[in-house]
Structure formats: C-alpha cells, structure tokens
CSV table of C-alpha atoms and ligand atoms in Angstrom, one decimal:
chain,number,residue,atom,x,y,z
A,1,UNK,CA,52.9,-84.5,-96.6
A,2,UNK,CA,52.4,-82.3,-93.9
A,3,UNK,CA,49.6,-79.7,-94.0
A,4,UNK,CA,51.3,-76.5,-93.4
A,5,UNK,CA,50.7,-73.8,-91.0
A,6,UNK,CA,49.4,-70.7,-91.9
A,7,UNK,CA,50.9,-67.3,-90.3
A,8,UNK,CA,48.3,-64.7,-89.3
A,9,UNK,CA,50.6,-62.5,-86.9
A,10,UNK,CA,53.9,-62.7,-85.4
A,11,UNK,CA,54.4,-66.1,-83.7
A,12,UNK,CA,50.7,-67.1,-84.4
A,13,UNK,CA,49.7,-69.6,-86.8
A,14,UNK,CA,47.0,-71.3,-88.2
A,15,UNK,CA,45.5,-74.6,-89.3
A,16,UNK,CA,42.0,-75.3,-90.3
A,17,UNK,CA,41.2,-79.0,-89.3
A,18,UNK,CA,38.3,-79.5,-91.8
A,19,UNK,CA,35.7,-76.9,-90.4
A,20,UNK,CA,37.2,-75.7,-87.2
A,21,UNK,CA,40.2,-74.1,-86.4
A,22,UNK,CA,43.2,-74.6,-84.9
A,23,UNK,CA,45.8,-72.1,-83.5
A,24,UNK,CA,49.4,-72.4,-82.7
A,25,UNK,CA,51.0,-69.5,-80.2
A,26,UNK,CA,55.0,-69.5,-80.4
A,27,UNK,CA,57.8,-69.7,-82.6
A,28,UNK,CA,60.7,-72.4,-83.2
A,29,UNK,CA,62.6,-72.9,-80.9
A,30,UNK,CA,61.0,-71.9,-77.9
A,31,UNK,CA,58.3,-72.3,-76.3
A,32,UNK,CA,54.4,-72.6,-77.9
A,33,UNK,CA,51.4,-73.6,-77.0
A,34,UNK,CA,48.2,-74.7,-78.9
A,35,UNK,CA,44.8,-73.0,-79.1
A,36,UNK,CA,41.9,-75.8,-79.3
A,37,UNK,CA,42.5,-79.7,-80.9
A,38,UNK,CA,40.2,-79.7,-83.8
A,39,UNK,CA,37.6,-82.8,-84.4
A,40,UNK,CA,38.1,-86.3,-82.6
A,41,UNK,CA,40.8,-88.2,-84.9
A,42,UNK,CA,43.1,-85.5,-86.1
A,43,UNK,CA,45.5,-85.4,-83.6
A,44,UNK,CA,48.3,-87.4,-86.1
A,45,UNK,CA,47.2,-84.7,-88.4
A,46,UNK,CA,48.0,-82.2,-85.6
A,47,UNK,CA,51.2,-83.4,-84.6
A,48,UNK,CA,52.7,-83.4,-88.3
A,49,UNK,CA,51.6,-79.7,-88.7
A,50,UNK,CA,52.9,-78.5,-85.6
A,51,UNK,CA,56.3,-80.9,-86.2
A,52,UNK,CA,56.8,-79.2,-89.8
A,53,UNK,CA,56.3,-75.8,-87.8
A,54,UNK,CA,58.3,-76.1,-84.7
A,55,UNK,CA,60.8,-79.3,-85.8
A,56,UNK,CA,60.4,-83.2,-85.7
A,57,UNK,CA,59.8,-83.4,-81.9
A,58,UNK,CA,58.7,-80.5,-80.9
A,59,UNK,CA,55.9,-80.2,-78.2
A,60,UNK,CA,54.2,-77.8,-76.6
A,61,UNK,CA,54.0,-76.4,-72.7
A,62,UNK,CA,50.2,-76.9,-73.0
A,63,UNK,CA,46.9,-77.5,-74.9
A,64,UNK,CA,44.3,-74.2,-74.0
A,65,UNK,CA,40.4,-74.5,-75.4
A,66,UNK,CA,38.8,-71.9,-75.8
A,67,UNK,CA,35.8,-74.4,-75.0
A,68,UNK,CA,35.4,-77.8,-75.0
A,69,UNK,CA,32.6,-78.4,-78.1
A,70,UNK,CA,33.6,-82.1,-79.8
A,71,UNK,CA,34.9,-79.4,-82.7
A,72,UNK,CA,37.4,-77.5,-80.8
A,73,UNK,CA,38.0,-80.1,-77.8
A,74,UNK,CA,38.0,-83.4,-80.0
A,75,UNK,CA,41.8,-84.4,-80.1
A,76,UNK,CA,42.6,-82.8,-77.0
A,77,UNK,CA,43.3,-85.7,-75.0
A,78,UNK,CA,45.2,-87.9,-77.7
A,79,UNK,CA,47.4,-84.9,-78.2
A,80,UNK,CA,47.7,-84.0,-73.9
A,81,UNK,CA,49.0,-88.2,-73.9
A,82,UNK,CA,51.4,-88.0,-76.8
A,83,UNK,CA,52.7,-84.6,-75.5
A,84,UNK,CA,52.3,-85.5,-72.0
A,85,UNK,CA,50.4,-81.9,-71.4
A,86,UNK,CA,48.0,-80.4,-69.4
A,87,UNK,CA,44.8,-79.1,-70.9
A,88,UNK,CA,43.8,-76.0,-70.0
A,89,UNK,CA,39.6,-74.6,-69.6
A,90,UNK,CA,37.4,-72.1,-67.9
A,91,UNK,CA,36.6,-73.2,-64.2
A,92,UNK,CA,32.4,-72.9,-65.8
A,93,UNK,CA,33.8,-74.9,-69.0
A,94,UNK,CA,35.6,-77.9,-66.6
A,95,UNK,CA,32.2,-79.9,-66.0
A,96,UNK,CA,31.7,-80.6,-69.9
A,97,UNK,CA,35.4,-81.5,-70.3
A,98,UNK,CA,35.5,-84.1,-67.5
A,99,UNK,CA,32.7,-85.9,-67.9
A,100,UNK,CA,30.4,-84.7,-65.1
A,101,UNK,CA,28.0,-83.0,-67.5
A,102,UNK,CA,26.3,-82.8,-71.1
A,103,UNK,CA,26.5,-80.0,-72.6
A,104,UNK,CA,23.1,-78.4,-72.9
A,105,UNK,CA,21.2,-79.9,-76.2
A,106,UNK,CA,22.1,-78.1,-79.9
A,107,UNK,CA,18.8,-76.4,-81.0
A,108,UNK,CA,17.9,-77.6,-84.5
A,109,UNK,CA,15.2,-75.6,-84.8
A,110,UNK,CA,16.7,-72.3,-84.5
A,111,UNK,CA,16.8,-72.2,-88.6
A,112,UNK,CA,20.3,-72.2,-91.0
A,113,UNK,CA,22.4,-74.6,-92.5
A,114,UNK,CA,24.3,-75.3,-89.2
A,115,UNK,CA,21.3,-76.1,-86.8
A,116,UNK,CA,20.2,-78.2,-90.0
A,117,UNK,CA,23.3,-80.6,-89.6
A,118,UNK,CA,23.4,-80.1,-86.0
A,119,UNK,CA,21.2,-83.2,-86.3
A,120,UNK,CA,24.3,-85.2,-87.3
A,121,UNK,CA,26.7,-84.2,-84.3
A,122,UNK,CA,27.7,-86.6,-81.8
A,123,UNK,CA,26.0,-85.8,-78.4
A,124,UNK,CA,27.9,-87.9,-76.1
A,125,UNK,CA,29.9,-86.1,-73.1
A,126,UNK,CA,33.8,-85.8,-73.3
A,127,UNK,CA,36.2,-86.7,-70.9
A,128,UNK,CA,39.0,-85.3,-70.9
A,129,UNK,CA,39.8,-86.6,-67.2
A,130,UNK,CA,43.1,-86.0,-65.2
A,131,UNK,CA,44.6,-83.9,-67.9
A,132,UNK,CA,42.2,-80.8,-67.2
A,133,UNK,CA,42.9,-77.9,-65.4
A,134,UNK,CA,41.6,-74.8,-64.5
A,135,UNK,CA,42.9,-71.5,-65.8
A,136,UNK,CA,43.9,-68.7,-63.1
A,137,UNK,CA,43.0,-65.7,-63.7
A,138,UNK,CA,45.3,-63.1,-66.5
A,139,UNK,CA,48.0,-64.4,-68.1
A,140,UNK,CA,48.0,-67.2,-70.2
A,141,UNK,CA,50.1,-70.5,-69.6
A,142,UNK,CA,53.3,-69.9,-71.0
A,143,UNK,CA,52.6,-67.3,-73.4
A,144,UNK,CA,52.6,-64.4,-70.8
A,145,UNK,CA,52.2,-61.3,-73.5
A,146,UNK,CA,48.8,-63.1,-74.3
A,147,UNK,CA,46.1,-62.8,-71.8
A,148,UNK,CA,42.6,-64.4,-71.4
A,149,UNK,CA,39.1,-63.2,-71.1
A,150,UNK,CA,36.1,-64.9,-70.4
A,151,UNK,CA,33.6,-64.6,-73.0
A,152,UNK,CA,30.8,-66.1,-72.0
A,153,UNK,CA,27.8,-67.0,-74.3
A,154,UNK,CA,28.0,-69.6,-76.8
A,155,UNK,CA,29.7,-71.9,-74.3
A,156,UNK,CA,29.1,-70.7,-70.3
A,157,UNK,CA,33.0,-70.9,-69.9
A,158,UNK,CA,33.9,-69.9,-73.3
A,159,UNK,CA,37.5,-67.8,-73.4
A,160,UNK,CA,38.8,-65.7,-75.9
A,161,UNK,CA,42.9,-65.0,-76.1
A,162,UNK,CA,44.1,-61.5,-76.9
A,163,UNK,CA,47.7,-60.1,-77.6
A,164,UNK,CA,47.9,-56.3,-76.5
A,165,UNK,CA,50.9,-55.9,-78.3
A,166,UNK,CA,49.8,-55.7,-81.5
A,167,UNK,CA,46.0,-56.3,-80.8
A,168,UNK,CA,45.6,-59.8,-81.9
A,169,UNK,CA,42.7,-61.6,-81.0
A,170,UNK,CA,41.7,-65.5,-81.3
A,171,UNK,CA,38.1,-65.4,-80.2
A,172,UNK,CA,37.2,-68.9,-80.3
A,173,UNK,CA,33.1,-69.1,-80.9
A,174,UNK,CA,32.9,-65.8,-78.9
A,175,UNK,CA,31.6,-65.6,-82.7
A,176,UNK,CA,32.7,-66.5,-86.3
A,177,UNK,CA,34.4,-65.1,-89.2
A,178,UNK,CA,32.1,-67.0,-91.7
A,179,UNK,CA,28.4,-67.2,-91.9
A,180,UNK,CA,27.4,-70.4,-90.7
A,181,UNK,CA,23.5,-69.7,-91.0
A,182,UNK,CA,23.9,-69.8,-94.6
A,183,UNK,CA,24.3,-73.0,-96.9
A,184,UNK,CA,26.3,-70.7,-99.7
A,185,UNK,CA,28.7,-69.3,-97.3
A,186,UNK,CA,29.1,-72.5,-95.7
A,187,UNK,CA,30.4,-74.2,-98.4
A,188,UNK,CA,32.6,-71.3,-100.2
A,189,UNK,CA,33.7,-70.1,-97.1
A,190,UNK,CA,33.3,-66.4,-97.2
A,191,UNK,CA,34.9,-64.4,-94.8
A,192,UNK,CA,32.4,-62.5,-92.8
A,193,UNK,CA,31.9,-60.7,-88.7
A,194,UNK,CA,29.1,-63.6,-88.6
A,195,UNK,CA,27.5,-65.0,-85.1
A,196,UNK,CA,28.9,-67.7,-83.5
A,197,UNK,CA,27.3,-71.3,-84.4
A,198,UNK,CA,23.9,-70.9,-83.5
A,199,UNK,CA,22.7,-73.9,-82.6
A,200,UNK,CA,25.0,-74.2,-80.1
A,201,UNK,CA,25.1,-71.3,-78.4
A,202,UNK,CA,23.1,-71.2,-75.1
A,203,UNK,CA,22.6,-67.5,-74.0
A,204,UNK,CA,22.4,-64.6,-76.5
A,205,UNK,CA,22.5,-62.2,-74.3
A,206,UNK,CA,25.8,-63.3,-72.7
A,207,UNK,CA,26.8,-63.8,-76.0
A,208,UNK,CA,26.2,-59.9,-77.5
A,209,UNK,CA,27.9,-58.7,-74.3
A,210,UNK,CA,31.2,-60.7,-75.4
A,211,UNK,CA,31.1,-59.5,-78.7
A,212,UNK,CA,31.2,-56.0,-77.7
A,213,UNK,CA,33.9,-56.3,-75.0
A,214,UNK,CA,36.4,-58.1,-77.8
A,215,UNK,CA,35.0,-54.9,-80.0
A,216,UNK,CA,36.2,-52.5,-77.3
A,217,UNK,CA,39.8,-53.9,-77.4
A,218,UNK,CA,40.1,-52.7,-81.3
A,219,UNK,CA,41.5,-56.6,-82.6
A,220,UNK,CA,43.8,-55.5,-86.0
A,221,UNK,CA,44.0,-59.8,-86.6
A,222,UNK,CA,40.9,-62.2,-86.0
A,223,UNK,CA,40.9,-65.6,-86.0
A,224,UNK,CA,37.8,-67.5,-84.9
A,225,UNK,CA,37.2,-71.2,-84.3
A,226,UNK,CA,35.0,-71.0,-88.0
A,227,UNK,CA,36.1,-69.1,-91.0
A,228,UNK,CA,39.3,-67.9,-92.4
A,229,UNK,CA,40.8,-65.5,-90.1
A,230,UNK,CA,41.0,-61.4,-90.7
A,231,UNK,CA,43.4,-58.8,-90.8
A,232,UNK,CA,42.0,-56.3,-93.1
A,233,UNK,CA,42.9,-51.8,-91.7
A,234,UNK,CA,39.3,-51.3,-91.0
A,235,UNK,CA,38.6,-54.2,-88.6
A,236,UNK,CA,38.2,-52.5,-85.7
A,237,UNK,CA,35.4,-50.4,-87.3
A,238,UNK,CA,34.0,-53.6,-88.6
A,239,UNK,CA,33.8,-55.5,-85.3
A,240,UNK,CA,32.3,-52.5,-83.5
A,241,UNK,CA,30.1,-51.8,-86.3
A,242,UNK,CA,28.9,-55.9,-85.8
A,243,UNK,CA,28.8,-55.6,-82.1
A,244,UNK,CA,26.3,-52.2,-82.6
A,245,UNK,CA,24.4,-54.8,-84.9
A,246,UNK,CA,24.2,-58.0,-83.7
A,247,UNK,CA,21.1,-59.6,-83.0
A,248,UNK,CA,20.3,-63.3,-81.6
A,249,UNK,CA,18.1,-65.2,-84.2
A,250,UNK,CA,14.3,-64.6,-84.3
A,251,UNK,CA,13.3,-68.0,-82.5
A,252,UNK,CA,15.2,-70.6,-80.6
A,253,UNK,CA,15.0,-72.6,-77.4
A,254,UNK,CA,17.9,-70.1,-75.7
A,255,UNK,CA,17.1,-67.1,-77.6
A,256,UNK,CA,14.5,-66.0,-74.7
A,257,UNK,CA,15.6,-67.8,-71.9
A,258,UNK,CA,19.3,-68.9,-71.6
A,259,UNK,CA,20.3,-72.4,-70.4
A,260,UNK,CA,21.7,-72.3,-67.0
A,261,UNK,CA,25.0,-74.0,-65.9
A,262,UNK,CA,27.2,-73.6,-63.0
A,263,UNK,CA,30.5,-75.5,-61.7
A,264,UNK,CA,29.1,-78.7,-62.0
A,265,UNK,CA,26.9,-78.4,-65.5
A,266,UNK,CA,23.6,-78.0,-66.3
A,267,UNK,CA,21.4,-76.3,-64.0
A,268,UNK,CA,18.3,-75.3,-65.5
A,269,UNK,CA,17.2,-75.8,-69.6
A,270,UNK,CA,14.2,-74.2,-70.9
A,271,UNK,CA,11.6,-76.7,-72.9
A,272,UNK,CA,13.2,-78.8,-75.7
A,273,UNK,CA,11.1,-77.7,-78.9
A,274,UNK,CA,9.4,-79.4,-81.7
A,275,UNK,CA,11.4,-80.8,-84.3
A,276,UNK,CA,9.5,-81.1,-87.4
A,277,UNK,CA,11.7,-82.1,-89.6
A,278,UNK,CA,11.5,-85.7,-90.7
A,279,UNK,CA,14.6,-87.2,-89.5
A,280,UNK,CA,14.8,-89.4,-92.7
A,281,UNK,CA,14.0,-86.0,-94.6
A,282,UNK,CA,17.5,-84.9,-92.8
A,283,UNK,CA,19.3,-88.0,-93.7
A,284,UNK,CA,18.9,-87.4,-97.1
A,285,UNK,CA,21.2,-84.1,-96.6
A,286,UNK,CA,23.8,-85.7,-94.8
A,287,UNK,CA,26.4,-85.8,-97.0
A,288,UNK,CA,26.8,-82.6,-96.9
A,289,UNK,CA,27.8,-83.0,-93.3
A,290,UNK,CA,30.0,-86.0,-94.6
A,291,UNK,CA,31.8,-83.4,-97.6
A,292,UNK,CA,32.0,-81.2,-95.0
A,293,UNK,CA,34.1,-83.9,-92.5
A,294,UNK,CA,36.2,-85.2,-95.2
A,295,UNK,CA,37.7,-81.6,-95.4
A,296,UNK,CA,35.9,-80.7,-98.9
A,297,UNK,CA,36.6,-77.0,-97.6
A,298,UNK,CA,40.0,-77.6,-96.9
A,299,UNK,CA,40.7,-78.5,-100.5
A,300,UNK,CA,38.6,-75.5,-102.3
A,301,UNK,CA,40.3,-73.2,-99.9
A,302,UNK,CA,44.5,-74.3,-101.1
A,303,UNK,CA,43.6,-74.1,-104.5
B,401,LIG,ZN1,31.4,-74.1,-80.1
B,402,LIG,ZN1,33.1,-74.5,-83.0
C-alpha cells in the first residue's frame, strides 16, 4: 500500500523518505509541484504517494531542490523521466547537479552522530544532466503564491520556499527540525530548532545569516529536509530565539574558513583534517546507518 501523505498546511504535504523529507505543494486537481526527491531508489515509492494524493496519473509541473545533496536530490532524475519534468536548482547549486563538480568533502571530524556516519555516504557526483534548470529570480515554478530565497550556507546554492500567505516555510537544510548531532535524537526523532547536518554544511557563517533572515519572516509551519515538521503558536519566537543562539560547532574543517564555490563548483577548500577514527572501528557502527536506510524511523514514527 501506498505510504500516505501527511498535511502540514493548506495544499502542502508531507512525506518522509526514510531520513529526509519530501514535500508536495498543490492540491488535486490542479496543478503541484514537488519539493526535493528523497534518497536514490525511491522514486516508485514517490510516485505511489503522490498518485494516492493527487489520483492514479497524476504528475507534477516540476521537481524543485532545495539542493542537490544524494538525500534530497537522489530520485530526482528517475522521477524528471517518468514525469517528463524539469528539475529545478539555484544557478550556485547547478554545478553539483550536472556533473561538473563534487561537492566539497563531508567533515567527519566535526563530532555527532551524523558526521560519525558521514563515513558511510556515497561521495560520487550526481548528474542530473539535461533536465536541470536554473531558477529565475521570485516566484516559484508554478506555484506563484510561494516564492524562493536563497539561503546560502549548508549548500552554496541552498533555497528555502516560503508562503506569505499564511507564513509557511519549507527550509530545506537552511537547518533542521531534529537534532542530528545527537545519537538519541537521531533515532527517536525529537522535534527540535537544531542546525542543519553538520558535516555537510560548508560555511557557518553563511549559514547563521540564513537562519536569521527565515527567522525574520515569522514561519507559523516548518518543515525541514530532517525532522518532523512544526506548527506549534510560539514558533516564530522559537526560531528567532534559535537564530539569537545559534552557534557553528567548536571545530571543523569549514567552521573557520568556509569552502569556496562559484558557477562552476569548487574553488578553494581549506586542509582536509585528520581522521582518527579507525575505519574498521566505524564499520562496526554501520548498521545503524543500514536501520537508519531501511526506514527504521519511518516505522517508530506511524506507530
Ligand atoms: Zn543537505
Ligand atoms: Zn539533507
């Protein structure tokens, strides 16, 4: 059976593909769009969602990523061919998306439970190819009360969409609604203003500065790329309250110096550090990252 679609705001819905989320902007019967493509090899698991949703059929006008991280990117282009879509990124995010680039390295040294499996992620570049395009500035594709901001930081094109309306925000990484640092939270999925996943995030200070311009809009619904999505009365408080706080982690190779990218990918990295932990040491832990994968979260979170 279908996995089903969870509401979080008028015409927005929401899907968690194991870790990572998934958005859907629309209703039935007209026209929708969808916010990121989960991991590499859901996209059948996509397309029944969004068909028990918006009726056998149905496809969307387009495919937007908020960036293209193998999480949030992965079945992009298997769902752009079966839809026969465009995939839309951030001019600075295009060069990871098509090939031309690497992202910059994940830091496993910058301590938690994430950089800890960050060990375990594919590295290999993502092409998306012909199906990319650029977003223009404002409005989004299709969906023109939503509009787009750049939110640099995690990712150098990272986007986050916002609704005016009625103030709903789906921030991507810009940061997460779950504590990813921490093993406990990890698994049990607390909600929680947390930062975005560390070790992939390549410039902190880029990073804070996003945080506080989504604060400054007053979001009454979250819903990040990690963790269940928000829509408590006080959230505005709480995100502003996070933003005042935030701090990068204590040590990291971007914490003091950012990676630098431009149009065409990686520019300038500062030195890869030491790694000391035994990889077979790590091995030893990864089925945590395999529980995780097989959607162990998914499961505790529908009972
Ligand atoms: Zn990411
Ligand atoms: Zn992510």
């Amino acid at each position: 059976m279908a996995r089903l679609i969870t509401r979080i705001a008028p015409d927005v819905g929401w899907l968690p593909i194991s870790f990572a989320n998934i958005y859907f902007i629309g209703r039935p019967g007209g026209k929708w769009v969808l916010v990121d493509a989960g991991l590499p090899g859901r996209a059948n698991e996509i397309v029944e969602a969004s068909e028990a949703r918006f009726g056998a059929g149905s496809m969307p006008e387009a495919i937007i990523l908020t960036h293209g991280h193998m999480d949030h990117a992965g079945s992009a282009l298997g769902l752009a061919e079966k839809w026969d879509v465009p995939i839309y990124a951030h001019r600075l995010e295009v060069p990871f998306v098509t090939g031309r680039s690497p992202y910059p390295p994940a830091d496993p040294t910058v301590g938690g439970a994430l950089a800890f499996l960050s060990r375990f992620f594919p590295t290999r570049r993502r092409d998306l190819g012909k199906r990319v395009r650029e977003l223009q500035p404002g409005k989004v594709p299709s969906v023109t009360s939503w509009k787009w901001l750049a939110t640099p930081g995690h990712s150098p094109g990272h986007i986050s969409l916002f609704r005016t309306s009625d103030r709903v925000l789906l921030a991507g990484d810009a940061f997460a609604t779950v504590n990813m640092d921490s093993w406990s939270s990890l698994i049990v999925g607390r909600q929680r203003l947390s930062r975005p996943p560390t070790p992939f995030t390549i410039n902190w200070d880029a990073t804070h500065s996003s945080i506080k311009e989504l604060a400054a809009l007053r979001p009454n619904v979250i819903g990040c790329g990690h963790g269940v999505p928000i829509s408590d009365t006080d959230l505005p408080e709480r995100l502003e309250k996070f933003a005042e706080t935030f701090r990068a982690p204590k040590r990291g190779r971007y914490v003091r110096r950012p990676a630098r990218t431009d149009e065409n990918g990686i520019v300038d990295l500062p030195p890869a550090p030491f790694d000391p932990i035994p990889f077979a040491t790590a091995a030893s832990v990864m089925c945590i990252g395999i529980a995780l994968g097989a959607g162990y979260l998914d499961e505790k979170r529908q009972r």
